[in-house]
mmCIF file of C-alpha atoms and ligand atoms in Angstrom:
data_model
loop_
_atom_site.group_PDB
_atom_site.id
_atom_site.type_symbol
_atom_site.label_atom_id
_atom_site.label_comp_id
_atom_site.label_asym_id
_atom_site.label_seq_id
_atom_site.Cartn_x
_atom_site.Cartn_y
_atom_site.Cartn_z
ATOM 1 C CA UNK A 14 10.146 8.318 2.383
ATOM 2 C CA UNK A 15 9.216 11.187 4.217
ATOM 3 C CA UNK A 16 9.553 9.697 7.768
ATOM 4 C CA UNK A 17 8.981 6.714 10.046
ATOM 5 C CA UNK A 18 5.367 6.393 8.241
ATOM 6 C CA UNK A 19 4.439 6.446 4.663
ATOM 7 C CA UNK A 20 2.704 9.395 3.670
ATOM 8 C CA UNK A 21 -0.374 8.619 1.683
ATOM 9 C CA UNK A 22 -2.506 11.083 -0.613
ATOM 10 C CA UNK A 23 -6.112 9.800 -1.967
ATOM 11 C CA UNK A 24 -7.277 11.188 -5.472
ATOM 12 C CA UNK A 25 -10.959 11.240 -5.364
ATOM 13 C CA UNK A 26 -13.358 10.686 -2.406
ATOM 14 C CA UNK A 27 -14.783 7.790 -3.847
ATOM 15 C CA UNK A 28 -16.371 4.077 -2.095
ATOM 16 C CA UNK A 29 -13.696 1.960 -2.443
ATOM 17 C CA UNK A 30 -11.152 4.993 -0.744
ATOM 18 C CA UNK A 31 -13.636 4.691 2.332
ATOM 19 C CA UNK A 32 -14.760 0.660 2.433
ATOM 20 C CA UNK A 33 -11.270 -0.576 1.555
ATOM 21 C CA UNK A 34 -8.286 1.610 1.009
ATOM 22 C CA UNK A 35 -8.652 3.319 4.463
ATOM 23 C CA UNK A 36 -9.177 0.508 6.606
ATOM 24 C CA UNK A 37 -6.755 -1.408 4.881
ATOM 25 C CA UNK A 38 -4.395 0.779 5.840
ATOM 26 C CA UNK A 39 -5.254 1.359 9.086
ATOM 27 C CA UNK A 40 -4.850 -2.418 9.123
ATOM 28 C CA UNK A 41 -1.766 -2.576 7.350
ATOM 29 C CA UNK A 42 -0.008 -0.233 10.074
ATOM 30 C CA UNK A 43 3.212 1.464 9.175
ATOM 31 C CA UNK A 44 1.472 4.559 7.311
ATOM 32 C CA UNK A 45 -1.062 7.444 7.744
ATOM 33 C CA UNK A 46 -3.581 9.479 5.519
ATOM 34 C CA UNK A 47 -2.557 12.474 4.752
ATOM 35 C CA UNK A 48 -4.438 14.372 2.125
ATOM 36 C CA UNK A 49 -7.433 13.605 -0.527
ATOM 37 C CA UNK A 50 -7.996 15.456 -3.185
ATOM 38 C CA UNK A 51 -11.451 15.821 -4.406
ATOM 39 C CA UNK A 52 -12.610 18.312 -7.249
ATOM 40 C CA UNK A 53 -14.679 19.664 -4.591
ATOM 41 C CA UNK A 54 -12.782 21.060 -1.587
ATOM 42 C CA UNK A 55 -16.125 21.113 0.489
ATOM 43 C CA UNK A 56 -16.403 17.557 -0.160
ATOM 44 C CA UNK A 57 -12.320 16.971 0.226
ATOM 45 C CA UNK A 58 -13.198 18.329 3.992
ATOM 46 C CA UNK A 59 -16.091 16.482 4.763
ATOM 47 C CA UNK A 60 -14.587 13.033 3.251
ATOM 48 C CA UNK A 61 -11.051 13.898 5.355
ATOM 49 C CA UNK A 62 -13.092 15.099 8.879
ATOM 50 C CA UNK A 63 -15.698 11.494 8.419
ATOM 51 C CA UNK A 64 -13.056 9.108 7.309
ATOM 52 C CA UNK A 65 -9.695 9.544 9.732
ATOM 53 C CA UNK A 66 -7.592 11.450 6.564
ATOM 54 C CA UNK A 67 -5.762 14.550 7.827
ATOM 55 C CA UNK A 68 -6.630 17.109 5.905
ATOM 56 C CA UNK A 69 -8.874 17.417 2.722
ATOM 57 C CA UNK A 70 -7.853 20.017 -0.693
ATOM 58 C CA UNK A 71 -9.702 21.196 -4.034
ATOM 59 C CA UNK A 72 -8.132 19.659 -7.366
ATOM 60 C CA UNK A 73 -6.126 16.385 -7.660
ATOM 61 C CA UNK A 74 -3.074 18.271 -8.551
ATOM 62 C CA UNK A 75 -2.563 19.856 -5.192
ATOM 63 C CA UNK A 76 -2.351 16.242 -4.004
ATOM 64 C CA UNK A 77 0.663 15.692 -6.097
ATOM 65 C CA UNK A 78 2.395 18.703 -5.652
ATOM 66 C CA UNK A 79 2.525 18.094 -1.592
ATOM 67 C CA UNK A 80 5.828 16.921 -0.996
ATOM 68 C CA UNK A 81 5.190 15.554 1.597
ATOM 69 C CA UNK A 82 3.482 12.329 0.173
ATOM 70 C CA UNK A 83 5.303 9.075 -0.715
ATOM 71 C CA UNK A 84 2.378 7.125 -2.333
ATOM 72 C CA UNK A 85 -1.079 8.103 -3.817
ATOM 73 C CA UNK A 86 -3.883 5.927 -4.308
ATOM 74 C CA UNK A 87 -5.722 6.909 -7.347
ATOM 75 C CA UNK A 88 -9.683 5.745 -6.971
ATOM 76 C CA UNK A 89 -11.413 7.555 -9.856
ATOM 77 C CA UNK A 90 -13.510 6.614 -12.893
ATOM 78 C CA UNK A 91 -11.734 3.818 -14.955
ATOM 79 C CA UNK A 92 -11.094 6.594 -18.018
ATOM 80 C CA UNK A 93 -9.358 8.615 -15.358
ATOM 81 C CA UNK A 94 -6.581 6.201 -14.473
ATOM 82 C CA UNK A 95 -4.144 6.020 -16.683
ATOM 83 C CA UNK A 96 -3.830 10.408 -16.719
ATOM 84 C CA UNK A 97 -3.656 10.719 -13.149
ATOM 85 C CA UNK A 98 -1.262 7.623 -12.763
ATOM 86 C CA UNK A 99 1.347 9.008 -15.112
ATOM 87 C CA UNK A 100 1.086 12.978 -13.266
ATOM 88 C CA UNK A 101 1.778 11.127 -9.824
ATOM 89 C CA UNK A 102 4.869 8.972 -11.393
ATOM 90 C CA UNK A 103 5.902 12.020 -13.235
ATOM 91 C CA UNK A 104 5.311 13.949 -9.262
ATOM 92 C CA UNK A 105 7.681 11.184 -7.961
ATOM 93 C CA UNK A 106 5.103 10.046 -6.123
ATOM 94 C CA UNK A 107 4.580 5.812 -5.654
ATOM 95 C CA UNK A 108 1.274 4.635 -6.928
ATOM 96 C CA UNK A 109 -1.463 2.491 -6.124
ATOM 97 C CA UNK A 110 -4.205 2.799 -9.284
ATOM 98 C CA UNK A 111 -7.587 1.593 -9.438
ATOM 99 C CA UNK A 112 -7.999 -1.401 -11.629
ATOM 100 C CA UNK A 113 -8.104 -2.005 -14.085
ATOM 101 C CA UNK A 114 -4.917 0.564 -14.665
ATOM 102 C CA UNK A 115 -5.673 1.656 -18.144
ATOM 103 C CA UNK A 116 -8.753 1.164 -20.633
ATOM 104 C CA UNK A 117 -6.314 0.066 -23.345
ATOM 105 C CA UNK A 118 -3.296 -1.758 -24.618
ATOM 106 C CA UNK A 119 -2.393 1.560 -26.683
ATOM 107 C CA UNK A 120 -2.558 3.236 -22.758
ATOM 108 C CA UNK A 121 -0.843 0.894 -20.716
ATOM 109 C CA UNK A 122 2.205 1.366 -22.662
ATOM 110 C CA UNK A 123 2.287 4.615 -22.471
ATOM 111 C CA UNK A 124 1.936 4.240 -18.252
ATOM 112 C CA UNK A 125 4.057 1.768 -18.171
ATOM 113 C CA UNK A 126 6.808 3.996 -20.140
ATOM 114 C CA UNK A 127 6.322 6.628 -17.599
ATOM 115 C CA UNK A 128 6.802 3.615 -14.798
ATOM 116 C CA UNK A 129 10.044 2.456 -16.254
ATOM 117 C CA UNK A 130 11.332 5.633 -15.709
ATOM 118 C CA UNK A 131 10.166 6.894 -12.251
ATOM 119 C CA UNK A 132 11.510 7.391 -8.969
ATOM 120 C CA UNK A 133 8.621 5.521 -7.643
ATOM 121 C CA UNK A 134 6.451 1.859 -7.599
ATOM 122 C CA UNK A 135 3.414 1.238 -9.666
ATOM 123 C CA UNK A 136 0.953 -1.228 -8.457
ATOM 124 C CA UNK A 137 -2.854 -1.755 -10.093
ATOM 125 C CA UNK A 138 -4.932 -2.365 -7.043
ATOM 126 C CA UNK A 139 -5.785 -6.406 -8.016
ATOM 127 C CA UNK A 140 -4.988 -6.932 -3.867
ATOM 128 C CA UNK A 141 -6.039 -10.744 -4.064
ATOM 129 C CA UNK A 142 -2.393 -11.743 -5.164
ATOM 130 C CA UNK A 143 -0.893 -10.217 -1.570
ATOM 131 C CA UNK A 144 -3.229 -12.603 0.211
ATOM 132 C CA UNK A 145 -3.135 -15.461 1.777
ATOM 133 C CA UNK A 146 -5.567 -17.462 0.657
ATOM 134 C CA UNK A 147 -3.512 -16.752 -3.163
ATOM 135 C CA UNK A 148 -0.673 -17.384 -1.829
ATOM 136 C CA UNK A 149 -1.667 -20.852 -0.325
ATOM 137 C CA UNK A 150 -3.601 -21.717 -4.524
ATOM 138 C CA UNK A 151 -0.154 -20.611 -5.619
ATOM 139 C CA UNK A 152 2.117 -22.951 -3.615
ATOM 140 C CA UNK A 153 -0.582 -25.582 -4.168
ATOM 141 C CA UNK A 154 -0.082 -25.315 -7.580
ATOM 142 C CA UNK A 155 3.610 -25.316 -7.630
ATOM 143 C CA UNK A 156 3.398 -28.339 -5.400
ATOM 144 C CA UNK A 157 1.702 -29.888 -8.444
ATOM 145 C CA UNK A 158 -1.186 -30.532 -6.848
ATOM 146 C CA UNK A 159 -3.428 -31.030 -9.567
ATOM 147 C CA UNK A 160 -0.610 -31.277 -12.538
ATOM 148 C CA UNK A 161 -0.251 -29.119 -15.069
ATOM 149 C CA UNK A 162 -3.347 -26.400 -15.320
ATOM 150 C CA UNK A 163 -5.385 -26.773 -18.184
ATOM 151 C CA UNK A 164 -8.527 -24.257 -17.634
ATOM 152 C CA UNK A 165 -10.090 -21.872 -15.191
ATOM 153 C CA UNK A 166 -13.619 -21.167 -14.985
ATOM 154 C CA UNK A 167 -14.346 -17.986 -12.927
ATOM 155 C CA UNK A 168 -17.824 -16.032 -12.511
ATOM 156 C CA UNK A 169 -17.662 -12.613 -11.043
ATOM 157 C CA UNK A 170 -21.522 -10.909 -10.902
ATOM 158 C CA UNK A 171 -22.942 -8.597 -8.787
ATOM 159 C CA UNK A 172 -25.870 -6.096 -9.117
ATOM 160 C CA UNK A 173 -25.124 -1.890 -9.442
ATOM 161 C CA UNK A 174 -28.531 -0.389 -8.786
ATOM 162 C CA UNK A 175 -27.972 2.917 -9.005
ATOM 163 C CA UNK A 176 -28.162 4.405 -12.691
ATOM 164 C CA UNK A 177 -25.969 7.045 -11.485
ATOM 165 C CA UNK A 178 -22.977 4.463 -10.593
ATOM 166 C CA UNK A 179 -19.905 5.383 -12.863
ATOM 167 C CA UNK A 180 -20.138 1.902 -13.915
ATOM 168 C CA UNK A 181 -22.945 2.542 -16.504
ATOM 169 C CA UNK A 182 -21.178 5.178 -18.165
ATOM 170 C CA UNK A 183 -19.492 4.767 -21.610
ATOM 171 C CA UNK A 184 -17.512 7.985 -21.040
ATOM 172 C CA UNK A 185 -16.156 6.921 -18.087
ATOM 173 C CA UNK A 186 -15.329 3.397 -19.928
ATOM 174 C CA UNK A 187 -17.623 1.422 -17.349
ATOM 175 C CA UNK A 188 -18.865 -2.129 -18.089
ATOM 176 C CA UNK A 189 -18.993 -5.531 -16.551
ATOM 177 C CA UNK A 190 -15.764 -6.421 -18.511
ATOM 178 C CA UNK A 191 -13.433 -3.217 -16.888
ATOM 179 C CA UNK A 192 -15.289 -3.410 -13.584
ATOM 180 C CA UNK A 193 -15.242 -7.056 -12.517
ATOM 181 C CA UNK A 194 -14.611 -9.560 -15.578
ATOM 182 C CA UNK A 195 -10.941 -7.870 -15.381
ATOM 183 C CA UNK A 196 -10.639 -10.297 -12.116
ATOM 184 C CA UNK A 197 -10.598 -13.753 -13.446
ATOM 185 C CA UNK A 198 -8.624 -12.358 -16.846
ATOM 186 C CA UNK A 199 -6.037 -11.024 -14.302
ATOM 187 C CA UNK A 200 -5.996 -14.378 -12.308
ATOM 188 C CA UNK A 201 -5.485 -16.073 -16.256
ATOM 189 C CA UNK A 202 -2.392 -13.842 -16.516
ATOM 190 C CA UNK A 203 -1.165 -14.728 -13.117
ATOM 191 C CA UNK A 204 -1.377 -18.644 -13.308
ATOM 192 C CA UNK A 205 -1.013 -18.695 -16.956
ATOM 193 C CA UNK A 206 2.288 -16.713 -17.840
ATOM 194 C CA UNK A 207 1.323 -17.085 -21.280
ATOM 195 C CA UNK A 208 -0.306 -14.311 -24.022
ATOM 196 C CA UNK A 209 -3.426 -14.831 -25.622
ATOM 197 C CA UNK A 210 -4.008 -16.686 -28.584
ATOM 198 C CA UNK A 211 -7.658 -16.142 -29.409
ATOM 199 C CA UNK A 212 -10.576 -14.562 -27.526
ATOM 200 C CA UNK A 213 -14.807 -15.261 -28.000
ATOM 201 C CA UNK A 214 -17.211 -13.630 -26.036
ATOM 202 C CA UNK A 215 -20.878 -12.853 -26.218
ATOM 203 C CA UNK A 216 -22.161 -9.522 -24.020
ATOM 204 C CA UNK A 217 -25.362 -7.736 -23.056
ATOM 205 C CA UNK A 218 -25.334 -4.159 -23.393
ATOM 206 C CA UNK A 219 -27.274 -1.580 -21.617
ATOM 207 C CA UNK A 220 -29.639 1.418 -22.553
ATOM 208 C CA UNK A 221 -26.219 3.512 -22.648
ATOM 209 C CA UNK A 222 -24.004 1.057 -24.363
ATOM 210 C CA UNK A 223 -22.074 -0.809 -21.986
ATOM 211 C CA UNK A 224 -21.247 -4.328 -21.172
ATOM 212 C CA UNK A 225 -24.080 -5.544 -18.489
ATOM 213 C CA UNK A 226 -22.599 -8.980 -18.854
ATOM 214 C CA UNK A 227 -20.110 -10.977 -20.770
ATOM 215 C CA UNK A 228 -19.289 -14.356 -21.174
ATOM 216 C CA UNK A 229 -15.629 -15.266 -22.950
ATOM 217 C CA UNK A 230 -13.443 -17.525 -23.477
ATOM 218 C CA UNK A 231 -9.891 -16.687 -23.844
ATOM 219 C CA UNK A 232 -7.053 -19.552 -24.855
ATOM 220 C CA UNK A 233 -3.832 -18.919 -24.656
ATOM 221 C CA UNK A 234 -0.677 -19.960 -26.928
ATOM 222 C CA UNK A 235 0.349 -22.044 -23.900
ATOM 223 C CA UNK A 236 -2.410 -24.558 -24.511
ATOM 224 C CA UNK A 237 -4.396 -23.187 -21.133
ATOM 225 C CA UNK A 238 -7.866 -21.659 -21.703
ATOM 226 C CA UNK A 239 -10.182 -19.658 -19.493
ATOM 227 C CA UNK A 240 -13.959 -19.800 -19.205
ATOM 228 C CA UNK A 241 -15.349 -16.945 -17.703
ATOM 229 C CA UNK A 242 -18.862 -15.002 -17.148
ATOM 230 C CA UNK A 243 -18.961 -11.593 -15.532
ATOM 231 C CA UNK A 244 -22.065 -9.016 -15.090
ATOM 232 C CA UNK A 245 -23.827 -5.983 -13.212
ATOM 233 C CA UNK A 246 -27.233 -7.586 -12.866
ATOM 234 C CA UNK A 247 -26.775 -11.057 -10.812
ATOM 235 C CA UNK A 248 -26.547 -11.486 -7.312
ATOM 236 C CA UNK A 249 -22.638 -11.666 -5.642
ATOM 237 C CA UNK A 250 -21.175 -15.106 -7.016
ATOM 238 C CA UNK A 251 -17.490 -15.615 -7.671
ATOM 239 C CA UNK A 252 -17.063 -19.481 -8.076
ATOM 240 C CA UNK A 253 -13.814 -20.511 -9.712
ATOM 241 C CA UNK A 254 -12.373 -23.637 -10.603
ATOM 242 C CA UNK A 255 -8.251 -23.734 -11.906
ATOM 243 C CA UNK A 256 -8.449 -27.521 -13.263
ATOM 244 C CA UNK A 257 -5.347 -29.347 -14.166
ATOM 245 C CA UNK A 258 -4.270 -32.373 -15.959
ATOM 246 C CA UNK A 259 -4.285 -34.744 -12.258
ATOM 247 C CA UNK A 260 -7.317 -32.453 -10.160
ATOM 248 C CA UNK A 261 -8.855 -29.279 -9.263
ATOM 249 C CA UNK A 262 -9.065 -26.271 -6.657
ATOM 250 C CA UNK A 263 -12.130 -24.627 -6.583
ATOM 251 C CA UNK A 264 -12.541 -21.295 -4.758
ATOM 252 C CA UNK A 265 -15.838 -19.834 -3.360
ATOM 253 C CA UNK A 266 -14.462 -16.366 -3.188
ATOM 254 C CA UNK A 267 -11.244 -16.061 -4.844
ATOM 255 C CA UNK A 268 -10.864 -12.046 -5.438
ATOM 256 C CA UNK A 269 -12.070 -10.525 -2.073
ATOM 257 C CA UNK A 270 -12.356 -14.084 -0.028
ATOM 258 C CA UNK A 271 -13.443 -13.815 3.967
ATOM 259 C CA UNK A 272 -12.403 -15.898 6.717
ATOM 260 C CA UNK A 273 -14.642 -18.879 6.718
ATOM 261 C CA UNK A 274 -14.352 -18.914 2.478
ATOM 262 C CA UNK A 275 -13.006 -22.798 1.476
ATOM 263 C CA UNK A 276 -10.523 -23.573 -1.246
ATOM 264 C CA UNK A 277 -11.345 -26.990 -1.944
ATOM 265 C CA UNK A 278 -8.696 -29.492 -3.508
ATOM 266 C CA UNK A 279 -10.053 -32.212 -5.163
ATOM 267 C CA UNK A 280 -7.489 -34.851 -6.840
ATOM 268 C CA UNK A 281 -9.387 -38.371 -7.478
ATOM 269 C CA UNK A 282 -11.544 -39.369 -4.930
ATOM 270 C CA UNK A 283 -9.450 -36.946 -2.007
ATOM 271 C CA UNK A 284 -11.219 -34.069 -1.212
ATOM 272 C CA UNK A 285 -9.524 -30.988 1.552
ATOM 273 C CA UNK A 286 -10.614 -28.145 2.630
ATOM 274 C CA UNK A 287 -8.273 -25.231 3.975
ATOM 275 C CA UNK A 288 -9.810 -21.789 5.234
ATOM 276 C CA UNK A 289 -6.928 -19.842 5.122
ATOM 277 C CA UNK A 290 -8.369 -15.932 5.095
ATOM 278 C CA UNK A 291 -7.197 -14.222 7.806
ATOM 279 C CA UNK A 292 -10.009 -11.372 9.454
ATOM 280 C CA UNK A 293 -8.695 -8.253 8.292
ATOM 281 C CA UNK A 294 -9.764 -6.092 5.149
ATOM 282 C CA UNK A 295 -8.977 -6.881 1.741
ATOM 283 C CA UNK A 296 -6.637 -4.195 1.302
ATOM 284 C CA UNK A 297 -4.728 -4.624 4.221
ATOM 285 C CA UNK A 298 -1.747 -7.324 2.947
ATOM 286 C CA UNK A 299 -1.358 -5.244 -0.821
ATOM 287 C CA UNK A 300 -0.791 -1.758 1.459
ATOM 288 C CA UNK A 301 1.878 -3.747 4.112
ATOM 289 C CA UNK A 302 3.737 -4.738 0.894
ATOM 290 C CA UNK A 303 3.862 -1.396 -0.357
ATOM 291 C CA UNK A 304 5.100 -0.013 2.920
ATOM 292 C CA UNK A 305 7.714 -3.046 3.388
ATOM 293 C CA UNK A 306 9.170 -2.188 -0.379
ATOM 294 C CA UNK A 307 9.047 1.782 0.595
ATOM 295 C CA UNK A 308 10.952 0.817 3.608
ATOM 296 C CA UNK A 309 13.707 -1.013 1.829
ATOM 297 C CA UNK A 310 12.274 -4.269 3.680
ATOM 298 C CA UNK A 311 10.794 -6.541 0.847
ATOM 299 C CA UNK A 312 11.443 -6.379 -2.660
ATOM 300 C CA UNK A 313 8.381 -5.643 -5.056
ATOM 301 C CA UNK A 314 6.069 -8.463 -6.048
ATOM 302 C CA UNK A 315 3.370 -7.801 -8.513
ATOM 303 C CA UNK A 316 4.038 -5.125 -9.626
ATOM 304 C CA UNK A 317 2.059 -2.848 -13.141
ATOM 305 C CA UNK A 318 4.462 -3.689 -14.886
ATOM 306 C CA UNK A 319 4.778 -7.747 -14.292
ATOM 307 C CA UNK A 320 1.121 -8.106 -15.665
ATOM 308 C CA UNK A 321 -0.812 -5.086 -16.528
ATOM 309 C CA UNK A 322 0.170 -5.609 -20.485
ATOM 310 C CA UNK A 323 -0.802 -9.083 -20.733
ATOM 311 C CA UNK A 324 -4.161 -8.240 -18.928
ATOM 312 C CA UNK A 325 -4.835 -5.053 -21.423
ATOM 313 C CA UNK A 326 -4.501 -6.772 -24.100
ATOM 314 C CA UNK A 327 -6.733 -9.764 -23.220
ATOM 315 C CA UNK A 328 -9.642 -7.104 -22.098
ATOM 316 C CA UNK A 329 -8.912 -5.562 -25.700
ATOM 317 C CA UNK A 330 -9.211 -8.738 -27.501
ATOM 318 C CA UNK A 331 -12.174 -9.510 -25.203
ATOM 319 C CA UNK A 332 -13.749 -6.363 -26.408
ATOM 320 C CA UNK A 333 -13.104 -6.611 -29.932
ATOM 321 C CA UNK A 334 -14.681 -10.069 -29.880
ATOM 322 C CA UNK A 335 -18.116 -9.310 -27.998
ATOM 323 C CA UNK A 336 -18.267 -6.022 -30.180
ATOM 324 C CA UNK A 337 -18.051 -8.432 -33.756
ATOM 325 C CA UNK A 338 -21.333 -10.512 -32.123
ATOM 326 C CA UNK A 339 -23.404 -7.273 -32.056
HETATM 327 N N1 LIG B 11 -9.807 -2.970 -6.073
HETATM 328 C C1 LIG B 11 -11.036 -3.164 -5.671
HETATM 329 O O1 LIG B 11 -11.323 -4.034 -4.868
HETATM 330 C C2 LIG B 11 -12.122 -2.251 -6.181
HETATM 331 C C3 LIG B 11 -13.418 -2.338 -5.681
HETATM 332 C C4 LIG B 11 -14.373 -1.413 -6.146
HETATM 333 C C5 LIG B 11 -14.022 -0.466 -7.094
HETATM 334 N N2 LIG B 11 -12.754 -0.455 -7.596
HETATM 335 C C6 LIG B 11 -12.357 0.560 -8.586
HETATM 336 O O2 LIG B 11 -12.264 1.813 -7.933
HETATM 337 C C7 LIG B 11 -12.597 2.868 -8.834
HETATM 338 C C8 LIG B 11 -13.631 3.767 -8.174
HETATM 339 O O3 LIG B 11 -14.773 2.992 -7.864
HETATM 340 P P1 LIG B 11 -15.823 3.497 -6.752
HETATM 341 O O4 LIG B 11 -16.854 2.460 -6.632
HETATM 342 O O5 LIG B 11 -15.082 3.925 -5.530
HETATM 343 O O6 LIG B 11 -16.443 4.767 -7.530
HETATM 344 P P2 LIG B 11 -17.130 6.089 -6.959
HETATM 345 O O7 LIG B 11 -17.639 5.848 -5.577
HETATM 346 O O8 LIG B 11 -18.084 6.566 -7.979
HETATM 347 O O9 LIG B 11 -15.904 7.115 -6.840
HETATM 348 C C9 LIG B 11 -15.241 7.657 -7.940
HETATM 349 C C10 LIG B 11 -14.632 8.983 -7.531
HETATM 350 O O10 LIG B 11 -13.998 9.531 -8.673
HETATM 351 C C11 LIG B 11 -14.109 10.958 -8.655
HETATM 352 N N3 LIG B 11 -14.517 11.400 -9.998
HETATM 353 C C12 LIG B 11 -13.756 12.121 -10.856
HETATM 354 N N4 LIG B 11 -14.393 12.350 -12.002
HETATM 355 C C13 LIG B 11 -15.611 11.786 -11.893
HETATM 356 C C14 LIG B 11 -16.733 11.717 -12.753
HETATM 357 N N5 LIG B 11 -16.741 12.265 -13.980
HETATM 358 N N6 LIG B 11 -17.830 11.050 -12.309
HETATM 359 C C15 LIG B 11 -17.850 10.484 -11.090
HETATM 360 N N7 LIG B 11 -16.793 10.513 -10.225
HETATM 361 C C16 LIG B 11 -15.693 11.162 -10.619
HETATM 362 C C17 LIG B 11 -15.125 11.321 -7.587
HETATM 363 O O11 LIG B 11 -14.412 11.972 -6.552
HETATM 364 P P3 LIG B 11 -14.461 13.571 -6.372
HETATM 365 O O12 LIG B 11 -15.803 14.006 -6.886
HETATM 366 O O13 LIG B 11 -14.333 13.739 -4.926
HETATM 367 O O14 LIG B 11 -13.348 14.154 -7.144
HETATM 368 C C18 LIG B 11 -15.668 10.007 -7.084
HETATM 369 O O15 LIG B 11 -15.839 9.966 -5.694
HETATM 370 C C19 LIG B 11 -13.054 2.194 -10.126
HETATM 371 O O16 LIG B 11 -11.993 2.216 -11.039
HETATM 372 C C20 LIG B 11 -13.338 0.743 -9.725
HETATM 373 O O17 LIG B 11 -13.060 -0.174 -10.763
HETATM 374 C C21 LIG B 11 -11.827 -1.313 -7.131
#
């Protein structure tokens, strides 16, 4: 670290940088803004003087060669990820990259290659795991509270209006699957801890030749399955149920949940409620982590390298199937 505060350089001036990175960190405490890098430096400026960062450049590359920065949070295209993670690693630099981390099994290996061998941390920015409405699902379901888990059925839609949004774009490897049906495959790998034993899925594609929806099913060698149906076109809905062999927990909101959201356990005929999303931003409990493990306070939990190959190859086998229905 490169003083009392971690250092932070953004790569790319994109949404997510200024609806959830930044005031997660604000939120987070314990670490500043200090550059973004944009491949504009007008817009680098403009994106620094609006959004509280200190100070804006031209070209991603001057980001990583400040050394001055302890962690950079990568928020480009989903085709961009995997490059720009594996120049910051190789830059010494810590990394928080947009998910999903790599558009390919064949990819993530070669990241996580580069991660074994770093001086710093690689995270994929899934945040739900660092909060606490996970971490309560989690110790419900090592309490046993609904026995062994069988199945989860997750939905994850929302509508992209814009035909400019980099989530249309094939080049850019957009899609309902990489942008949001990544969510309840990552939440599989999580509760699971098992690979995948055979995938089915059934997609819409659009004018440009990406996924506009999928539905799959995944089941894995542990005997577990998941159910899951993901899109661009739909109004918000995330419902998920994680069922086991003695009851259920079903989650309004399970991958960016706000205070008020309920996770519901129902086992026979009791039913409770618990609310437990604290008000602050989504990113706010992944970025305190990151500072806590930069600050020799906490030891790394979820971590790229914990999940991100199990996840790859369950989007690749989700691909392959939905491609063979064409
Ligand atoms: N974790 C989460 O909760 C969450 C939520 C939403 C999105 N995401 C992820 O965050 C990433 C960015 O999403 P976003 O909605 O923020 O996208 P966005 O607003 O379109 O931003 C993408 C940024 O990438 C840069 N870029 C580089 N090459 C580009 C190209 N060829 N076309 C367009 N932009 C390019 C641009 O910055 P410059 O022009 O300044 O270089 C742009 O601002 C995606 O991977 C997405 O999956 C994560």
């Amino acid at each position: 670290m490169n003083g009392a505060q971690v250092r932070w350089g953004i790569i790319g001036t994109g949404n997510i940088a200024r609806a959830s990175f930044l005031p997660g960190l604000r939120e987070a405490g314990g670490g500043v803004a200090a550059v973004v890098g944009s491949r504009e430096g007008i817009r680098a400026e403009k994106f620094a003087g609006q959004h509280g960062v200190e100070r804006g450049v031209e070209g991603y590359e001057r980001v990583l060669e400040d050394r001055g920065i302890d962690a950079v949070y990568i928020t480009l295209p989903n085709a961009l990820h995997a490059a720009w993670t594996m120049r910051a690693l190789a830059a010494g630099k810590t990394v928080l990259a947009e998910k999903p981390l790599c558009v390919s099994p064949e990819e993530t290996q070669a990241v996580l290659a580069a991660a074994a061998t770093a001086s710093g941390r690689l995270w994929e920015a899934f945040v739900f795991p660092f909060q606490p409405q996970f971490e309560r699902i989690a110790e419900l379901l090592r309490d046993g509270a609904v026995g062994e888990i069988r199945e989860i059925q997750s939905s994850f839609h929302f509508q992209v209006r814009s035909p400019a949004n980099i989530r249309w774009s094939r080049e850019l490897a957009g899609g309902a699957l990489n942008d949001v049906g990544c969510y309840p495959v990552q939440l599989a790998t999580l509760l699971f801890q098992s690979e995948v034993a055979r995938a089915e899925a059934s997609a819409s594609w659009s004018p440009g030749g990406v996924d506009e929806a999928m539905q799959g099913f995944l089941a894995y060698q542990g005997g577990q399955a998941l159910l899951f149906s993901c899109g661009m076109s739909r109004p918000y809905d995330t419902f998920t149920r994680i069922v086991g062999g003695e009851g259920e927990i079903r989650v309004r909101n399970p991958y960016h949940p706000q205070p008020g959201d309920p996770v519901q356990l129902r086992r026979g005929s009791m039913v409770t409620k618990e609310r437990p999303t604290r008000d602050e931003h989504s990113f706010a409990a992944a970025i305190r982590h990151i500072h806590a493990v930069l600050r020799s306070e906490a030891e790394p939990r979820y971590l790229a390298q914990e999940t991100a190959m199990q996840t790859a190859l369950a989007l690749e086998a989700l691909r392959g199937a939905a491609q063979r229905g064409l």
